[in-house]
Coordinates of C-alpha atoms in Angstrom, one line a residue:
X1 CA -41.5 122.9 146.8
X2 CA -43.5 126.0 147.1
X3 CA -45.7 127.2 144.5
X4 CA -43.5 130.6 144.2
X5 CA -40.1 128.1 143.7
X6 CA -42.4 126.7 141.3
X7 CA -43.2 129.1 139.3
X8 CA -39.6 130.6 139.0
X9 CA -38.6 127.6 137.4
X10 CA -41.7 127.8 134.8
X11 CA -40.3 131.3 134.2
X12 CA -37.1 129.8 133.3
X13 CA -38.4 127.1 131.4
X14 CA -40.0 129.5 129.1
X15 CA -37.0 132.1 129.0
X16 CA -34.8 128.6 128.0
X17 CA -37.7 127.8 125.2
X18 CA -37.0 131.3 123.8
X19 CA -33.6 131.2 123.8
X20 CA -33.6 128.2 121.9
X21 CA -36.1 129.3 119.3
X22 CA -33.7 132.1 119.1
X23 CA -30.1 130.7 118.4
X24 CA -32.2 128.7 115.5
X25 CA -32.6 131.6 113.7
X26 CA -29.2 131.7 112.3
X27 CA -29.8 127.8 110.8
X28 CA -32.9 129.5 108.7
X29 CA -30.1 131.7 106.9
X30 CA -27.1 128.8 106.6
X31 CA -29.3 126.0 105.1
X32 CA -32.6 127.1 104.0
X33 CA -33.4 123.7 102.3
X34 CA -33.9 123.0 106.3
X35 CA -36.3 125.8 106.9
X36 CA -39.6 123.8 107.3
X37 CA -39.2 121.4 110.4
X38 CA -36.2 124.1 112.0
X39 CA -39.5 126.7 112.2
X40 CA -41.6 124.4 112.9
X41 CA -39.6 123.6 115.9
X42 CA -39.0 126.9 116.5
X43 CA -43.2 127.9 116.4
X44 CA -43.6 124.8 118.9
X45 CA -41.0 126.6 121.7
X46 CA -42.4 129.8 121.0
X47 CA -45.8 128.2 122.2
X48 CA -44.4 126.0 124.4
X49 CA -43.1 129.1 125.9
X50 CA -46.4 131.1 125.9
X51 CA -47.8 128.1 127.6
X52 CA -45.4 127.9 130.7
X53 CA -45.9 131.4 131.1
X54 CA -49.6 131.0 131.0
X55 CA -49.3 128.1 133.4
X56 CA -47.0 130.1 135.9
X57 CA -49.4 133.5 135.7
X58 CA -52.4 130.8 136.7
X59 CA -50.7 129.2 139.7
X60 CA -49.9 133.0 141.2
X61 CA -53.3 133.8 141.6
X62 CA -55.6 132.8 144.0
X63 CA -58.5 132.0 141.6
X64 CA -57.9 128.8 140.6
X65 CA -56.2 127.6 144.3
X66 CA -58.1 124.6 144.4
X67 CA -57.0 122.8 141.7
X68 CA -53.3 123.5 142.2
X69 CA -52.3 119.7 143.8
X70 CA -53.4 118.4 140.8
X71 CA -51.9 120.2 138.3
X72 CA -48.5 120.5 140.2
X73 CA -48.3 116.7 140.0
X74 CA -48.2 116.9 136.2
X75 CA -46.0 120.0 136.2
X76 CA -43.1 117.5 138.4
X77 CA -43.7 115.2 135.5
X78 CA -43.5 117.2 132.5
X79 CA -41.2 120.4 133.3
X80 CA -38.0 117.8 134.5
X81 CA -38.1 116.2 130.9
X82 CA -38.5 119.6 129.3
X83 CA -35.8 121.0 130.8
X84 CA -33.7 117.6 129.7
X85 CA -34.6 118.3 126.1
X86 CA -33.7 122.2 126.3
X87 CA -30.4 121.4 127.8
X88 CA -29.8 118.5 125.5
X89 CA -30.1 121.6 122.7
X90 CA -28.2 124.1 124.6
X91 CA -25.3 121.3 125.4
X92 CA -25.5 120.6 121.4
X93 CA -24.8 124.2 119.9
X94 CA -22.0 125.1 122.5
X95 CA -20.1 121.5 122.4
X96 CA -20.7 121.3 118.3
X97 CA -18.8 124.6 118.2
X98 CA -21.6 127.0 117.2
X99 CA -20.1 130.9 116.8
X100 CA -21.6 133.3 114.3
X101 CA -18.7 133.1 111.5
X102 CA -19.7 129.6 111.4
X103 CA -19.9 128.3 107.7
X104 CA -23.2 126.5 105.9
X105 CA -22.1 122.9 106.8
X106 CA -21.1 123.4 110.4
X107 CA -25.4 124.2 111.1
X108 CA -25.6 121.7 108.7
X109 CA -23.6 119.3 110.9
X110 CA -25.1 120.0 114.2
X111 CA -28.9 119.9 112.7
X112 CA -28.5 116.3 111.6
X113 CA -26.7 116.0 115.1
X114 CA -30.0 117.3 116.7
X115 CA -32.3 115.3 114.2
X116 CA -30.3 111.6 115.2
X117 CA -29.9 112.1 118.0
X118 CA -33.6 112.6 119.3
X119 CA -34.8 109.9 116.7
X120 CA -32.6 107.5 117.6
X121 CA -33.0 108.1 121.7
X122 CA -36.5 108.2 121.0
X123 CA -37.3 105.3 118.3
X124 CA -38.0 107.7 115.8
X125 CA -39.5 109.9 117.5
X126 CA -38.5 113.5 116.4
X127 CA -37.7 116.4 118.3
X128 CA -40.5 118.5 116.7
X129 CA -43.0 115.6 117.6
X130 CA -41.6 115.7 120.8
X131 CA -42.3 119.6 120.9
X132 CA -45.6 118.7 120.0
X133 CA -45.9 116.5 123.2
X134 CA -45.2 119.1 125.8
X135 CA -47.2 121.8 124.0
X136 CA -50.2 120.1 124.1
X137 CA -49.7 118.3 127.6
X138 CA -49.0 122.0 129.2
X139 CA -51.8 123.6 127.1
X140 CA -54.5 120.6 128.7
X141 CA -52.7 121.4 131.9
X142 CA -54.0 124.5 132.2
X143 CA -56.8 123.9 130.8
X144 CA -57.6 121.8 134.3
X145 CA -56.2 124.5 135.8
X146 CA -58.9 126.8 134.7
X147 CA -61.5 124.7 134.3
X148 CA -62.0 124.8 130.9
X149 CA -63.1 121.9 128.7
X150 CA -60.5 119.3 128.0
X151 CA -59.0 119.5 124.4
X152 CA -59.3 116.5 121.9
X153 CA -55.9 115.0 123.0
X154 CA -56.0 112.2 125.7
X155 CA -54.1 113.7 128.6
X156 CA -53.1 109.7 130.4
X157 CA -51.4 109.0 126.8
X158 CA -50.0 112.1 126.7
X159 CA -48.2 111.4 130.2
X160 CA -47.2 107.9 129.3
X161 CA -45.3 109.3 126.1
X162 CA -43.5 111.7 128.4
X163 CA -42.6 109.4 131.1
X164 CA -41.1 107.0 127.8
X165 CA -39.5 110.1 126.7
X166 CA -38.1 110.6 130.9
X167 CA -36.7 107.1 130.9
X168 CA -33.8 107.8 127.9
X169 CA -32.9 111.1 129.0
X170 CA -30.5 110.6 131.6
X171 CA -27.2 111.1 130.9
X172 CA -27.8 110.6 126.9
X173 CA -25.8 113.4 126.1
X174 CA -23.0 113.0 128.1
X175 CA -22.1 109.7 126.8
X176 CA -23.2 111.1 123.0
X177 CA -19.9 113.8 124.2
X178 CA -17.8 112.4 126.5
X179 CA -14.3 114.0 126.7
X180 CA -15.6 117.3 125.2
X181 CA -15.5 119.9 127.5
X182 CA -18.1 123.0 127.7
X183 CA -18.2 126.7 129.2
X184 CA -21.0 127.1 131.6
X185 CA -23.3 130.1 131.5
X186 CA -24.6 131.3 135.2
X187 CA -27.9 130.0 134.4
X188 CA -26.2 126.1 134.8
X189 CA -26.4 125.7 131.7
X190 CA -24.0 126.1 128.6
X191 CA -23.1 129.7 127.3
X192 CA -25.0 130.0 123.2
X193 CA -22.9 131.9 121.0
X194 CA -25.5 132.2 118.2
X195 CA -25.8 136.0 116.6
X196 CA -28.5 138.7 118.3
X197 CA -31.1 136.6 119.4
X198 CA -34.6 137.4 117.6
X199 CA -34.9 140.6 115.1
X200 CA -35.9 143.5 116.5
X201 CA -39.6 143.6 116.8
X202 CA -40.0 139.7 116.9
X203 CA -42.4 138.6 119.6
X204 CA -40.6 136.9 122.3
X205 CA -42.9 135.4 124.8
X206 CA -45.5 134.0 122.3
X207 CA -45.9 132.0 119.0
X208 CA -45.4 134.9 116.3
X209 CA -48.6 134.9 114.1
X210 CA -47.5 136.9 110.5
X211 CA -44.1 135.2 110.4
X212 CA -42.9 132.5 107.8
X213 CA -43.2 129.6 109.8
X214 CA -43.6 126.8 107.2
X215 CA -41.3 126.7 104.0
X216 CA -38.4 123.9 103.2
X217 CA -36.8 120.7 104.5
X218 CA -33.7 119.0 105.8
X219 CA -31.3 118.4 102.9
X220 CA -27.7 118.6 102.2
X221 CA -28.0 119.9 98.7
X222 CA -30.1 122.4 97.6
X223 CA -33.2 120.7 95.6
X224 CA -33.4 122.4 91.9
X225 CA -35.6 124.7 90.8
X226 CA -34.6 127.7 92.5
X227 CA -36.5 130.6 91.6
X228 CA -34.8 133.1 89.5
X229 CA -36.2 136.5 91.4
X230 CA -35.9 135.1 95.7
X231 CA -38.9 137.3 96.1
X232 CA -40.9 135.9 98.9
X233 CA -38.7 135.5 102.1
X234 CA -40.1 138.5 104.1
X235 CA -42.6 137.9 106.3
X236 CA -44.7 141.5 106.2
X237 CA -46.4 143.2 103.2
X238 CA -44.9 146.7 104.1
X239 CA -41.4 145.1 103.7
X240 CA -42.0 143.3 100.7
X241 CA -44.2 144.0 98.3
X242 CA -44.5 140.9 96.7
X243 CA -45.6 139.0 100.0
X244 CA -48.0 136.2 98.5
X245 CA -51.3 135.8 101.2
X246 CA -50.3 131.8 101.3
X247 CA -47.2 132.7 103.3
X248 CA -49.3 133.6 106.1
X249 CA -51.7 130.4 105.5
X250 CA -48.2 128.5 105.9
X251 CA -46.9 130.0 109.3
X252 CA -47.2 127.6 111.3
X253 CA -49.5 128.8 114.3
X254 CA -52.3 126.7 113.5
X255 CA -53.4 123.9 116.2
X256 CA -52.5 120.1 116.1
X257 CA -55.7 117.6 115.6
X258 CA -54.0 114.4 114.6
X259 CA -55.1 111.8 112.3
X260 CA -56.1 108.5 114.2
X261 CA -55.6 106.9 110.6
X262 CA -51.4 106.2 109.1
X263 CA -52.2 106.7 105.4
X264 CA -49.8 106.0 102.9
X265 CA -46.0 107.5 102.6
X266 CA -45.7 110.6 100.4
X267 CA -44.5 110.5 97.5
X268 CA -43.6 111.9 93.8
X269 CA -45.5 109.7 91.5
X270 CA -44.9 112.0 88.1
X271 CA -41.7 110.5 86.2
X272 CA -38.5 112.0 86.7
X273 CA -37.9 115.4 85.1
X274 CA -34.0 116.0 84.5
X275 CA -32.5 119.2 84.0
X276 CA -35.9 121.6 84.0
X277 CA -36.4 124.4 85.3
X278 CA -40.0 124.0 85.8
X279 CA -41.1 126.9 82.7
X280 CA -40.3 129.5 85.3
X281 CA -39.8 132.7 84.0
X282 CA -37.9 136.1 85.6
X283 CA -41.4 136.9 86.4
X284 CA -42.5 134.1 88.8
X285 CA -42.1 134.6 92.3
X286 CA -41.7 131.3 94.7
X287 CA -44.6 131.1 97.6
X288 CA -43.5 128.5 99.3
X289 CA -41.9 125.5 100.0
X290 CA -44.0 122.5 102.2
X291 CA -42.1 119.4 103.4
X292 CA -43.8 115.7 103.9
X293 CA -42.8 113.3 105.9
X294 CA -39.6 114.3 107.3
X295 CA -38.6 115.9 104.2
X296 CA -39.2 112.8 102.0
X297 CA -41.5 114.8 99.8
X298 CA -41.2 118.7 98.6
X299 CA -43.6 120.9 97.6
X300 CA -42.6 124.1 96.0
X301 CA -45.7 126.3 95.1
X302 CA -44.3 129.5 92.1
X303 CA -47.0 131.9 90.7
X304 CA -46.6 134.8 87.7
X305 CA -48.1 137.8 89.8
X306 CA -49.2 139.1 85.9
X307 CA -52.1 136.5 85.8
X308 CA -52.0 134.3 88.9
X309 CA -50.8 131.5 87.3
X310 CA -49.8 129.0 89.5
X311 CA -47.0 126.0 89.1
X312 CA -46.1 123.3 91.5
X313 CA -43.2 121.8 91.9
X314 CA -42.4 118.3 93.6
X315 CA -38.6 116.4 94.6
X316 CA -38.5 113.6 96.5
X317 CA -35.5 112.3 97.4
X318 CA -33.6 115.4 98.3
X319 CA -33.5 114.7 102.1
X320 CA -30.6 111.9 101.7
X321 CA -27.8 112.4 99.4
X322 CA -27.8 108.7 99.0
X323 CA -31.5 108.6 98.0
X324 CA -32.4 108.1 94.4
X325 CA -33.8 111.3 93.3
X326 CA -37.2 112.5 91.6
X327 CA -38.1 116.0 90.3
X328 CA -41.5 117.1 88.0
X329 CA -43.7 120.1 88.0
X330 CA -46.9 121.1 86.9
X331 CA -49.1 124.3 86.2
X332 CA -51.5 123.8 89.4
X333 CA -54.5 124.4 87.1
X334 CA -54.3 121.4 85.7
X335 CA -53.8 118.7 88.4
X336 CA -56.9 117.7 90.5
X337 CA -57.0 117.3 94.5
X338 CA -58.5 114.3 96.0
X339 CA -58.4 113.4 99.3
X340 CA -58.0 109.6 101.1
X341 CA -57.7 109.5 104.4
X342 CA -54.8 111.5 105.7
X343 CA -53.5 111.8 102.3
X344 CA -54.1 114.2 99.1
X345 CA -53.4 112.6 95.9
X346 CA -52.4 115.7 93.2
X347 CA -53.0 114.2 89.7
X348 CA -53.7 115.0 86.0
X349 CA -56.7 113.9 84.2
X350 CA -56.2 112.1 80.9
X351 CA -58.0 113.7 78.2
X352 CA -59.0 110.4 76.2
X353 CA -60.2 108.5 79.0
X354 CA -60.7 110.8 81.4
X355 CA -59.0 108.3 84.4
X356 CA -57.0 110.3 86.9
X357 CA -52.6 110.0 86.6
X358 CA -50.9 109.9 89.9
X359 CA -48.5 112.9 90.1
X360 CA -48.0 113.4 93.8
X361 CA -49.5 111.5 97.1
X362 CA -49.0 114.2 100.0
X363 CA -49.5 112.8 104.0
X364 CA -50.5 114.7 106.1
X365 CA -50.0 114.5 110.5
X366 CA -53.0 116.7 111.3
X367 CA -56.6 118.0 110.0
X368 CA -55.5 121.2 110.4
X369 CA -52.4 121.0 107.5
X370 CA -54.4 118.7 105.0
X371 CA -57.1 121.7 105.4
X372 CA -54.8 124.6 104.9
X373 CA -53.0 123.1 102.1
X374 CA -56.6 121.9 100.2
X375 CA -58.0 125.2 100.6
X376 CA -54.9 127.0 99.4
X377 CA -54.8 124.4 96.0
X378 CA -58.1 125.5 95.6
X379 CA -58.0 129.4 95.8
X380 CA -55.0 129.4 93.6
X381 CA -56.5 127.5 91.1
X382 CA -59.6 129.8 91.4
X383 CA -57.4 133.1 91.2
X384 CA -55.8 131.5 88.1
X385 CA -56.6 131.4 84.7
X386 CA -60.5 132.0 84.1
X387 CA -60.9 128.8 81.1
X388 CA -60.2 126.6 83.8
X389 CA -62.9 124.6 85.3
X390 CA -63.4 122.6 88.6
X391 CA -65.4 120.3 89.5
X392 CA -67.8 120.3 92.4
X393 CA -66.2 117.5 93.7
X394 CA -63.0 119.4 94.0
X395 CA -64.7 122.3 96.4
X396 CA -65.4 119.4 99.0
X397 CA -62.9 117.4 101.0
X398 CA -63.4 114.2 101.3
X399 CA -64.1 112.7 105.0
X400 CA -65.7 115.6 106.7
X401 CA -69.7 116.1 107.2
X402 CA -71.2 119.1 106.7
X403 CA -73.0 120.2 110.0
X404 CA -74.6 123.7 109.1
X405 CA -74.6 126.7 106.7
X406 CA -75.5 130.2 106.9
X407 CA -75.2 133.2 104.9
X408 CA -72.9 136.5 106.1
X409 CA -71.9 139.5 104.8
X410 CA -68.4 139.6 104.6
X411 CA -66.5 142.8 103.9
X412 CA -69.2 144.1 101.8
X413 CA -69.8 140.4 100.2
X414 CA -72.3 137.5 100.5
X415 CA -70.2 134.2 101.8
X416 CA -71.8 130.9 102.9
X417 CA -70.7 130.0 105.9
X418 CA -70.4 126.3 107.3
X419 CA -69.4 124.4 110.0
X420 CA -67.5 120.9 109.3
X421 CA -66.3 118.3 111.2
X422 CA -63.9 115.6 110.4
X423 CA -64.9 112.0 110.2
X424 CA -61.1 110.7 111.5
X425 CA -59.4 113.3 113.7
X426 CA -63.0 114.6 115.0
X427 CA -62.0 118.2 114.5
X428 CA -64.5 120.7 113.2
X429 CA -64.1 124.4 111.8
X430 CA -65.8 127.0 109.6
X431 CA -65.6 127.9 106.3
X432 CA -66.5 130.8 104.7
X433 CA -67.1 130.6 100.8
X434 CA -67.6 133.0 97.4
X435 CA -72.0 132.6 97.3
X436 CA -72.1 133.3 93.5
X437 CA -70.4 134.2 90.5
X438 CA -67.5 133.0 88.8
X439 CA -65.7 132.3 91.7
X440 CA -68.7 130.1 94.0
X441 CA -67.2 127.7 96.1
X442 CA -63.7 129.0 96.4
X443 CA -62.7 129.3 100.5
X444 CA -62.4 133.1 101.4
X445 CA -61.2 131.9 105.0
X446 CA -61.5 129.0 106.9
X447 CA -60.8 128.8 111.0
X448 CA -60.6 125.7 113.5
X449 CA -62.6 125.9 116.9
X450 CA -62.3 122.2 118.1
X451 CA -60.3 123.8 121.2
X452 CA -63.2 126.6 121.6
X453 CA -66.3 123.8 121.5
X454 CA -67.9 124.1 124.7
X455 CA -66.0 127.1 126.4
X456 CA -69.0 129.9 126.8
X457 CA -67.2 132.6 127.1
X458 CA -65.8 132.5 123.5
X459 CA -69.0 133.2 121.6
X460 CA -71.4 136.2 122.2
X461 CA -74.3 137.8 120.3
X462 CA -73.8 141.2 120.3
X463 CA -76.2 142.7 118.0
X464 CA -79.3 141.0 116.3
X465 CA -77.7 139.4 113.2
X466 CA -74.0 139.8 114.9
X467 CA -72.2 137.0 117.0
X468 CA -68.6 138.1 118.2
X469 CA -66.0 135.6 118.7
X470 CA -63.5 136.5 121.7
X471 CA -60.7 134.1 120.1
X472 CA -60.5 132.6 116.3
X473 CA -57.6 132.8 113.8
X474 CA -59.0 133.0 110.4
X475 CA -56.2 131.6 107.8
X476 CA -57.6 133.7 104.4
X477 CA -57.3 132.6 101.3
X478 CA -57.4 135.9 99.1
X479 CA -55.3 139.5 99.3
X480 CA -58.2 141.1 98.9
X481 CA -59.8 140.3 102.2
X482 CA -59.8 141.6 105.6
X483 CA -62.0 139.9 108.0
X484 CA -64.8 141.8 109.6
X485 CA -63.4 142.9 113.3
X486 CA -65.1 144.7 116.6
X487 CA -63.5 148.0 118.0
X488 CA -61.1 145.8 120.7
X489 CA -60.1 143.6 117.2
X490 CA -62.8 140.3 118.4
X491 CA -63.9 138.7 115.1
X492 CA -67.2 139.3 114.0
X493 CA -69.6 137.8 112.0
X494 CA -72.3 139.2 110.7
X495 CA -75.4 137.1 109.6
X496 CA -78.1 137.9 106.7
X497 CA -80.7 137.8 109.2
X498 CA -81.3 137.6 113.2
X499 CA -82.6 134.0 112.9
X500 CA -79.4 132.7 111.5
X501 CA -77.3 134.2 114.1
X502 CA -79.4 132.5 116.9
X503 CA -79.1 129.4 114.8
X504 CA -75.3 129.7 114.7
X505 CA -74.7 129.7 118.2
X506 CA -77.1 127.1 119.3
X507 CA -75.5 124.8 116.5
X508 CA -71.8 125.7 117.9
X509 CA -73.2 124.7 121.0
X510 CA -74.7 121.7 120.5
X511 CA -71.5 120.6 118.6
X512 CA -69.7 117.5 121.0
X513 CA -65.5 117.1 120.8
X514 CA -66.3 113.4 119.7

């Protein structure tokens, strides 16, 4: 096939990938106890999308002609399978009767439909892991492509999971349906009838950046604790005043470093709380809503915008109506984070004896969640109440070595800045931290540059005690902060002294993947 044939059916890939992510949208609305893996499937076609199209740009040039063969090989290995698992979806909506008057349990019906069946085709393997797959196989494709230094993922295990994946596609879905009949669209495949596909203003061809991509789980009830004022469901400031900073930790755009380690199953270790409603007032607005392990676990993080206050909230059980159910909560000041391998363990503190009580054990699949969700713990319990105290132990996580530290100025501050890198998954980012005061230690922003180690062009001195940085997505963990940015929007940051910034880069350098 030629390369042009080629890249026309990259084009469509990535046109099907948005499509999807779009008739998903109307599932965010009908069951919103569902909303954490159905965005988080919906972030991984968005990138998967961005990918293709980053793929099919590459192979139109001429720059990169002689490494085509190679990367066309993979691309007749992984689009075919793709394309299975987007039709799969398409065949599901249109054949499960999908049309915009639908009712809450009809999306309710066809997610568990698209949940079992990928999990049981693919030994438990679920559709957003299997999202996961192609992202970061077409992301190391064109990586070679380009020349650029391979990520952290093994590419020959990434192509024996997809071929495993290509062996039980075949015809699954047919015999999953047979006898039902469909209406096919022009494009071969079927016609969605989902509502207007993405919000006007929603970013199409890439992963949006600002947008909730992170809160609840699969459920067929509603877990308690509802908050009494739904404040926090916007995804933009200007919309919504009471937008809460840790929405935009949670949107799901960060990158995958996985945990070489299992860890233990999450779970609520607090005793059953009936009938509570977790001492939430009118005033406390809900932040978020985090799922673990498939939705085993829940999360639900409340604060009292009139002194930062924070409460957590945890149900297990939810995901199963036959499951045995478990609900507690908590004011966040006064549980401690720990980490153990892939795991944090939330727990209380006994006053007598001063031992630590199990209240929550949280697993995490990547470095880059367990991260996210430490540092956000951590700044919320700073930004709380000002009697409470943390320990030093609390401001470090567990398992990762700390290469380097600097001072910068950041928006008119001091911050230390350090580089860490992870014991288990190998990934490393920075970190920059309060330098004094009340407040020392609490993370300001952290960002991960395992995918940027070794790539040249990403880091430049610009100025004496300034070193740009082309790419980095800093996830901040304050409303009072705007990262320090270069006329064309590059990150910048700005050292103490000259020396530093020359130190900085030659330590980024000298920093290996493994």
């Amino acid at each position: 096939m030629a390369v042009t044939g080629i890249v026309d059916d990259l084009l469509h890939e990535a046109k099907a990938a948005e499509d999807v992510a779009a008739a998903l949208f109307p599932f965010l609305n009908a069951i919103p106890q569902n909303s954490a893996e159905i965005t988080g499937i919906m972030s991984e076609l968005f990138a998967i999308s961005s990918a293709v199209r980053d793929l099919s740009a590459g192979l139109s040039g001429r720059r990169y002609q002689g490494r085509v063969r190679y990367v066309l090989d993979q691309i007749y290995l992984v689009v075919p399978s793709l394309s299975a698992t987007l039709d799969d979806i398409f065949y599901m909506f249109e054949r499960l009767g999908i049309t915009p008057n639908r009712g809450p349990q009809t999306y309710i019906r066809v997610w568990r439909e698209i949940q079992s069946t990928f999990v049981a085709r693919e030994a438990s393997l679920s559709l957003l892991v299997r999202l996961e797959i192609y992202r970061t196989f077409l992301l190391e494709l064109f990586n070679r492509l380009t020349g650029a230094p391979p990520g952290p993922c093994d590419l020959p295990t990434l192509q024996r999971q997809i071929e495993n994946m290509r062996a039980t596609e075949d015809g699954s879905i047919d015999e999953q349906f047979a006898g039902l009949s469909i209406h096919q669209a022009a494009s071969g495949r079927p016609k969605l009838m989902h509502p207007s596909p993405l919000p006007q203003g929603r970013p199409r061809s890439s992963m949006p950046r600002n947008d909730n991509i992170y809160p609840p789980p699969p459920a067929p009830e509603a877990p308690p604790f509802d908050p009494p004022l739904s404040a926090t469901t916007e995804s933009s400031e200007s919309v919504n005043p009471n937008h809460h900073w840790a929405l935009d930790v949670f949107d799901g755009s960060q990158s995958i470093t996985p945990f070489t380690t299992p860890g233990l199953f999450s779970r609520c270790d607090a005793k059953n709380v009936e009938g509570v409603d977790g001492g939430l007032s009118q005033f406390h607005r809900k932040i978020v809503d985090l799922d673990f392990d498939n939705a085993a676990v829940v999360i639900r993080l409340h604060y009292d915008p009139r002194d930062n206050r924070a409460r957590v909230h945890c149900l297990a059980g939810f995901d199963r109506p036959e499951a045995s159910k478990t609900q507690s909560w908590s004011p966040l000041s006064v549980l401690q984070v720990a980490r153990t391998e892939c795991c944090l363990r939330l727990s209380h503190v006994s006053r007598s004896s001063r031992t630590r009580i199990p209240w929550a054990t949280l697993r995490f699949p990547s470095y880059e969640r367990l991260v996210l969700f430490y540092c956000t713990f951590i700044a919320l319990k700073c930004q709380g109440p000002p009697d409470v105290k943390i320990s030093s132990d609390e401001y470090k996580i567990a398992g990762e070595i700390e290469l380097h530290a600097w001072k910068i100025v950041d928006d008119d501050f001091q911050h230390a800045l350090r580089i860490f890198k992870d014991k288990d998954s190998r990934g490393v980012r920075l970190q920059a931290s309060v330098l004094s005061g009340e407040l020392k230690g609490m993370p300001v922003w952290t960002a991960f540059i395992t995918r940027y180690l070794g790539v040249q062009s990403w880091m430049k001195r610009i100025r004496t005690k300034v070193v740009q940085l082309k790419e980095l997505r800093p996830y901040v963990f304050s409303s009072d902060y705007m990262p320090p940015r270069g006329k064309r929007g590059e990150h910048e940051l700005r050292f103490k002294s000259a020396e530093d910034a020359v130190d900085f880069t030659a330590s980024v350098n000298a920093i290996k993947r493994n």
